[in-house]
GROMACS .gro file of C-alpha atoms in nm:
model
  277
    1UNK     CA    1  -5.526  -1.314   1.408
    2UNK     CA    2  -5.305  -1.626   1.400
    3UNK     CA    3  -5.047  -1.467   1.127
    4UNK     CA    4  -5.071  -1.123   1.334
    5UNK     CA    5  -5.009  -1.326   1.633
    6UNK     CA    6  -4.734  -1.520   1.484
    7UNK     CA    7  -4.591  -1.150   1.339
    8UNK     CA    8  -4.633  -0.964   1.660
    9UNK     CA    9  -4.385  -1.259   1.810
   10UNK     CA   10  -4.094  -1.234   1.573
   11UNK     CA   11  -4.079  -0.879   1.611
   12UNK     CA   12  -4.061  -0.906   1.960
   13UNK     CA   13  -3.781  -1.219   1.900
   14UNK     CA   14  -3.637  -0.931   1.660
   15UNK     CA   15  -3.624  -0.665   1.880
   16UNK     CA   16  -3.512  -0.838   2.180
   17UNK     CA   17  -3.173  -1.025   1.945
   18UNK     CA   18  -3.099  -0.639   1.835
   19UNK     CA   19  -3.118  -0.543   2.201
   20UNK     CA   20  -2.841  -0.865   2.339
   21UNK     CA   21  -2.684  -0.732   1.985
   22UNK     CA   22  -2.639  -0.365   2.175
   23UNK     CA   23  -2.598  -0.474   2.567
   24UNK     CA   24  -2.302  -0.688   2.425
   25UNK     CA   25  -2.107  -0.419   2.220
   26UNK     CA   26  -2.114  -0.164   2.489
   27UNK     CA   27  -2.003  -0.366   2.775
   28UNK     CA   28  -1.699  -0.399   2.499
   29UNK     CA   29  -1.717  -0.083   2.405
   30UNK     CA   30  -1.616   0.049   2.802
   31UNK     CA   31  -1.366  -0.217   2.854
   32UNK     CA   32  -1.109  -0.230   2.536
   33UNK     CA   33  -0.910   0.042   2.346
   34UNK     CA   34  -1.072   0.351   2.083
   35UNK     CA   35  -1.002   0.283   1.715
   36UNK     CA   36  -0.856   0.624   1.570
   37UNK     CA   37  -1.008   0.886   1.381
   38UNK     CA   38  -1.157   0.959   1.001
   39UNK     CA   39  -0.856   1.073   0.789
   40UNK     CA   40  -0.931   1.267   0.485
   41UNK     CA   41  -0.942   1.016   0.157
   42UNK     CA   42  -0.888   1.237  -0.122
   43UNK     CA   43  -0.822   0.988  -0.443
   44UNK     CA   44  -1.066   0.662  -0.532
   45UNK     CA   45  -0.935   0.360  -0.397
   46UNK     CA   46  -0.825   0.030  -0.539
   47UNK     CA   47  -0.802  -0.275  -0.302
   48UNK     CA   48  -0.626  -0.583  -0.393
   49UNK     CA   49  -0.680  -0.904  -0.208
   50UNK     CA   50  -0.484  -1.174  -0.294
   51UNK     CA   51  -0.626  -1.356  -0.505
   52UNK     CA   52  -0.545  -1.535  -0.895
   53UNK     CA   53  -0.699  -1.258  -1.103
   54UNK     CA   54  -0.346  -0.988  -0.915
   55UNK     CA   55  -0.102  -1.145  -1.195
   56UNK     CA   56  -0.330  -0.986  -1.454
   57UNK     CA   57  -0.420  -0.651  -1.289
   58UNK     CA   58  -0.262  -0.340  -1.521
   59UNK     CA   59  -0.142  -0.201  -1.192
   60UNK     CA   60   0.115   0.050  -1.404
   61UNK     CA   61  -0.160   0.201  -1.625
   62UNK     CA   62  -0.282   0.271  -1.299
   63UNK     CA   63  -0.043   0.424  -1.066
   64UNK     CA   64  -0.133   0.779  -1.053
   65UNK     CA   65  -0.449   0.805  -1.050
   66UNK     CA   66  -0.571   0.554  -0.712
   67UNK     CA   67  -0.457   0.536  -0.429
   68UNK     CA   68  -0.360   0.170  -0.330
   69UNK     CA   69  -0.511  -0.094  -0.021
   70UNK     CA   70  -0.326  -0.461  -0.003
   71UNK     CA   71  -0.318  -0.705   0.219
   72UNK     CA   72  -0.199  -0.951   0.461
   73UNK     CA   73   0.182  -1.103   0.209
   74UNK     CA   74   0.102  -0.894  -0.059
   75UNK     CA   75   0.457  -0.672   0.049
   76UNK     CA   76   0.674  -0.976   0.042
   77UNK     CA   77   0.569  -1.189  -0.228
   78UNK     CA   78   0.499  -0.897  -0.606
   79UNK     CA   79   0.777  -0.705  -0.712
   80UNK     CA   80   0.447  -0.400  -0.783
   81UNK     CA   81   0.482  -0.350  -0.357
   82UNK     CA   82   0.710  -0.148  -0.435
   83UNK     CA   83   0.584   0.053  -0.784
   84UNK     CA   84   0.178   0.107  -0.688
   85UNK     CA   85   0.364   0.265  -0.352
   86UNK     CA   86   0.102   0.176  -0.187
   87UNK     CA   87  -0.085   0.429   0.116
   88UNK     CA   88  -0.282   0.181   0.291
   89UNK     CA   89  -0.205  -0.125   0.393
   90UNK     CA   90  -0.455  -0.372   0.603
   91UNK     CA   91  -0.348  -0.693   0.823
   92UNK     CA   92  -0.537  -0.817   1.054
   93UNK     CA   93  -0.478  -1.226   1.086
   94UNK     CA   94  -0.336  -1.328   1.497
   95UNK     CA   95  -0.083  -1.476   1.268
   96UNK     CA   96   0.038  -1.112   1.230
   97UNK     CA   97   0.110  -1.037   1.585
   98UNK     CA   98   0.373  -1.244   1.691
   99UNK     CA   99   0.707  -1.321   1.613
  100UNK     CA  100   0.853  -1.514   1.323
  101UNK     CA  101   1.065  -1.527   1.061
  102UNK     CA  102   0.848  -1.385   0.769
  103UNK     CA  103   0.652  -1.124   0.972
  104UNK     CA  104   0.997  -0.951   1.034
  105UNK     CA  105   1.031  -0.988   0.650
  106UNK     CA  106   0.747  -0.796   0.604
  107UNK     CA  107   0.910  -0.599   0.864
  108UNK     CA  108   1.209  -0.527   0.671
  109UNK     CA  109   0.992  -0.410   0.350
  110UNK     CA  110   0.813  -0.194   0.577
  111UNK     CA  111   1.106  -0.015   0.701
  112UNK     CA  112   1.230   0.022   0.338
  113UNK     CA  113   0.895   0.236   0.263
  114UNK     CA  114   0.994   0.644   0.200
  115UNK     CA  115   0.634   0.671   0.121
  116UNK     CA  116   0.328   0.818   0.330
  117UNK     CA  117   0.158   0.503   0.437
  118UNK     CA  118  -0.141   0.415   0.671
  119UNK     CA  119  -0.111   0.070   0.841
  120UNK     CA  120  -0.396  -0.080   0.973
  121UNK     CA  121  -0.503  -0.338   1.208
  122UNK     CA  122  -0.627  -0.317   1.541
  123UNK     CA  123  -0.660  -0.027   1.819
  124UNK     CA  124  -0.438  -0.217   2.059
  125UNK     CA  125  -0.237  -0.377   1.851
  126UNK     CA  126   0.070  -0.139   1.764
  127UNK     CA  127   0.369  -0.367   1.490
  128UNK     CA  128   0.753  -0.309   1.555
  129UNK     CA  129   0.811  -0.101   1.270
  130UNK     CA  130   0.971   0.243   1.287
  131UNK     CA  131   0.959   0.469   1.000
  132UNK     CA  132   0.876   0.801   0.975
  133UNK     CA  133   0.686   0.709   0.681
  134UNK     CA  134   0.404   0.436   0.809
  135UNK     CA  135   0.144   0.536   0.998
  136UNK     CA  136   0.001   0.321   1.226
  137UNK     CA  137  -0.411   0.334   1.297
  138UNK     CA  138  -0.614   0.107   1.486
  139UNK     CA  139  -0.969  -0.026   1.366
  140UNK     CA  140  -1.246  -0.081   1.657
  141UNK     CA  141  -1.314  -0.427   1.703
  142UNK     CA  142  -1.617  -0.412   1.933
  143UNK     CA  143  -1.870  -0.614   1.776
  144UNK     CA  144  -2.198  -0.518   1.689
  145UNK     CA  145  -2.443  -0.841   1.505
  146UNK     CA  146  -2.746  -0.780   1.355
  147UNK     CA  147  -2.907  -0.631   1.041
  148UNK     CA  148  -2.788  -0.328   0.968
  149UNK     CA  149  -2.972   0.013   1.109
  150UNK     CA  150  -2.927   0.356   1.204
  151UNK     CA  151  -2.797   0.344   1.509
  152UNK     CA  152  -2.526   0.078   1.445
  153UNK     CA  153  -2.435   0.365   1.146
  154UNK     CA  154  -2.439   0.594   1.370
  155UNK     CA  155  -2.133   0.390   1.630
  156UNK     CA  156  -2.010   0.286   1.290
  157UNK     CA  157  -1.877   0.600   1.152
  158UNK     CA  158  -1.745   0.631   1.484
  159UNK     CA  159  -1.502   0.355   1.491
  160UNK     CA  160  -1.669   0.255   1.796
  161UNK     CA  161  -1.777  -0.072   1.658
  162UNK     CA  162  -1.787  -0.313   1.335
  163UNK     CA  163  -2.025  -0.607   1.169
  164UNK     CA  164  -1.738  -0.813   1.277
  165UNK     CA  165  -1.427  -0.861   1.016
  166UNK     CA  166  -1.433  -1.280   0.963
  167UNK     CA  167  -1.187  -1.168   0.677
  168UNK     CA  168  -0.919  -0.842   0.601
  169UNK     CA  169  -1.143  -0.760   0.246
  170UNK     CA  170  -1.415  -0.742   0.538
  171UNK     CA  171  -1.172  -0.499   0.720
  172UNK     CA  172  -1.086  -0.291   0.472
  173UNK     CA  173  -1.397  -0.186   0.264
  174UNK     CA  174  -1.516  -0.167   0.671
  175UNK     CA  175  -1.224   0.159   0.673
  176UNK     CA  176  -1.277   0.349   0.365
  177UNK     CA  177  -1.684   0.348   0.446
  178UNK     CA  178  -1.609   0.455   0.761
  179UNK     CA  179  -1.291   0.734   0.649
  180UNK     CA  180  -1.606   0.849   0.287
  181UNK     CA  181  -1.398   0.662   0.072
  182UNK     CA  182  -1.642   0.811  -0.233
  183UNK     CA  183  -1.528   0.497  -0.469
  184UNK     CA  184  -1.425   0.183  -0.409
  185UNK     CA  185  -1.271  -0.100  -0.641
  186UNK     CA  186  -1.173  -0.477  -0.556
  187UNK     CA  187  -0.992  -0.631  -0.736
  188UNK     CA  188  -0.841  -1.035  -0.634
  189UNK     CA  189  -1.159  -1.091  -0.431
  190UNK     CA  190  -1.242  -1.474  -0.595
  191UNK     CA  191  -1.350  -1.535  -0.247
  192UNK     CA  192  -1.427  -1.935  -0.286
  193UNK     CA  193  -1.244  -2.143  -0.052
  194UNK     CA  194  -1.582  -2.331  -0.050
  195UNK     CA  195  -1.375  -2.493  -0.299
  196UNK     CA  196  -1.048  -2.515  -0.217
  197UNK     CA  197  -1.119  -2.744   0.159
  198UNK     CA  198  -1.013  -3.014   0.133
  199UNK     CA  199  -1.106  -3.366   0.410
  200UNK     CA  200  -0.837  -3.576   0.461
  201UNK     CA  201  -0.818  -3.936   0.519
  202UNK     CA  202  -0.726  -3.852   0.849
  203UNK     CA  203  -1.052  -3.644   0.896
  204UNK     CA  204  -0.877  -3.297   0.936
  205UNK     CA  205  -0.951  -3.037   0.666
  206UNK     CA  206  -0.678  -2.863   0.448
  207UNK     CA  207  -0.754  -2.629   0.242
  208UNK     CA  208  -0.567  -2.584  -0.132
  209UNK     CA  209  -0.496  -2.201  -0.127
  210UNK     CA  210  -0.428  -2.020  -0.411
  211UNK     CA  211  -0.303  -1.660  -0.480
  212UNK     CA  212  -0.149  -1.465  -0.729
  213UNK     CA  213   0.183  -1.555  -0.599
  214UNK     CA  214   0.158  -1.890  -0.603
  215UNK     CA  215  -0.056  -2.224  -0.419
  216UNK     CA  216  -0.011  -2.350  -0.060
  217UNK     CA  217  -0.146  -2.707   0.081
  218UNK     CA  218  -0.228  -2.542   0.466
  219UNK     CA  219  -0.337  -2.755   0.734
  220UNK     CA  220  -0.656  -2.532   0.939
  221UNK     CA  221  -0.478  -2.611   1.287
  222UNK     CA  222  -0.725  -2.520   1.424
  223UNK     CA  223  -0.995  -2.732   1.331
  224UNK     CA  224  -1.009  -3.117   1.417
  225UNK     CA  225  -1.178  -3.420   1.277
  226UNK     CA  226  -1.583  -3.317   1.224
  227UNK     CA  227  -1.547  -2.958   1.242
  228UNK     CA  228  -1.596  -2.903   0.851
  229UNK     CA  229  -1.914  -2.775   0.929
  230UNK     CA  230  -1.689  -2.385   1.066
  231UNK     CA  231  -1.594  -2.376   0.777
  232UNK     CA  232  -1.864  -2.356   0.632
  233UNK     CA  233  -2.051  -2.127   0.951
  234UNK     CA  234  -1.729  -1.850   0.888
  235UNK     CA  235  -1.795  -1.909   0.526
  236UNK     CA  236  -2.095  -1.769   0.480
  237UNK     CA  237  -2.021  -1.448   0.772
  238UNK     CA  238  -1.794  -1.301   0.546
  239UNK     CA  239  -2.093  -1.374   0.283
  240UNK     CA  240  -2.286  -1.204   0.594
  241UNK     CA  241  -2.073  -0.966   0.641
  242UNK     CA  242  -2.058  -0.780   0.288
  243UNK     CA  243  -2.406  -0.806   0.321
  244UNK     CA  244  -2.434  -0.594   0.602
  245UNK     CA  245  -2.160  -0.372   0.400
  246UNK     CA  246  -2.302  -0.333   0.127
  247UNK     CA  247  -2.612  -0.132   0.298
  248UNK     CA  248  -2.328   0.064   0.555
  249UNK     CA  249  -2.170   0.147   0.231
  250UNK     CA  250  -2.545   0.272   0.044
  251UNK     CA  251  -2.589   0.458   0.390
  252UNK     CA  252  -2.288   0.642   0.324
  253UNK     CA  253  -2.319   0.688  -0.018
  254UNK     CA  254  -2.016   0.503  -0.086
  255UNK     CA  255  -2.007   0.333  -0.461
  256UNK     CA  256  -1.829  -0.005  -0.444
  257UNK     CA  257  -1.746  -0.255  -0.730
  258UNK     CA  258  -1.626  -0.519  -0.780
  259UNK     CA  259  -1.392  -0.630  -1.073
  260UNK     CA  260  -1.253  -0.986  -1.031
  261UNK     CA  261  -1.372  -1.214  -1.211
  262UNK     CA  262  -1.538  -1.522  -1.113
  263UNK     CA  263  -1.623  -1.384  -0.730
  264UNK     CA  264  -1.809  -1.514  -0.511
  265UNK     CA  265  -1.930  -1.218  -0.388
  266UNK     CA  266  -2.249  -1.093  -0.489
  267UNK     CA  267  -2.338  -0.743  -0.319
  268UNK     CA  268  -2.109  -0.522  -0.512
  269UNK     CA  269  -2.134  -0.396  -0.834
  270UNK     CA  270  -1.900  -0.614  -1.030
  271UNK     CA  271  -1.784  -0.471  -1.383
  272UNK     CA  272  -1.450  -0.463  -1.649
  273UNK     CA  273  -1.060  -0.354  -1.509
  274UNK     CA  274  -1.215  -0.090  -1.869
  275UNK     CA  275  -1.422   0.143  -1.576
  276UNK     CA  276  -1.106   0.236  -1.430
  277UNK     CA  277  -0.937   0.374  -1.700
   0.00000   0.00000   0.00000
């Protein structure tokens, strides 16, 4: 009897949480800009993170066989941008939403694009890129939390809600699941940030970022003394969102493979790059 009561209380609590998540999503959905309609994706896709493994990825041998999706500063730091001519490019970090010298250089690179490319961000963001070959697409950012279910599949598939975009790779994967990409491959997504954090003698948080184009030490300005738990929580949320994406991909019959060696993403099937040939 006691176990049954506890089970009923747990189910009631879970149901209450789902109702709260739904109401929050509904309010945000009614108040914000809508996202783009789905597009047709004809080829298998490789999502390119900026981790160190990208330095050894065989781009030249795969050009033409796959569509590539790049993120963040890839276009400024790799000669491969002009060689692989990515069809998709995702930017969701707030750093890209303000004027800066570095952003201006990125827009200049995009102005030289002479192939069809989708520039993907939030539905209320427009980048200063005037190029007939670059089409900007808007992702809905209305958070719909909780465990994955049929209602979330319905909402996600219509670009009216999301499991959250804790980082740009989460957003890119969500985009391709929503648009029924078929097979999706990941590279350069080590996601081992927990090894990069450093607590200074001033108790401020620093991060020794390792990318395929080099290393940089960043002071995490958004965090104050005593905020390291927030870093761990954001890392947890990233992994949790991968968990939701794994279920979402299965529901849409999308296969996702991670070719990154020593990656901490344990949701998607791992494989070697030889699977790409």
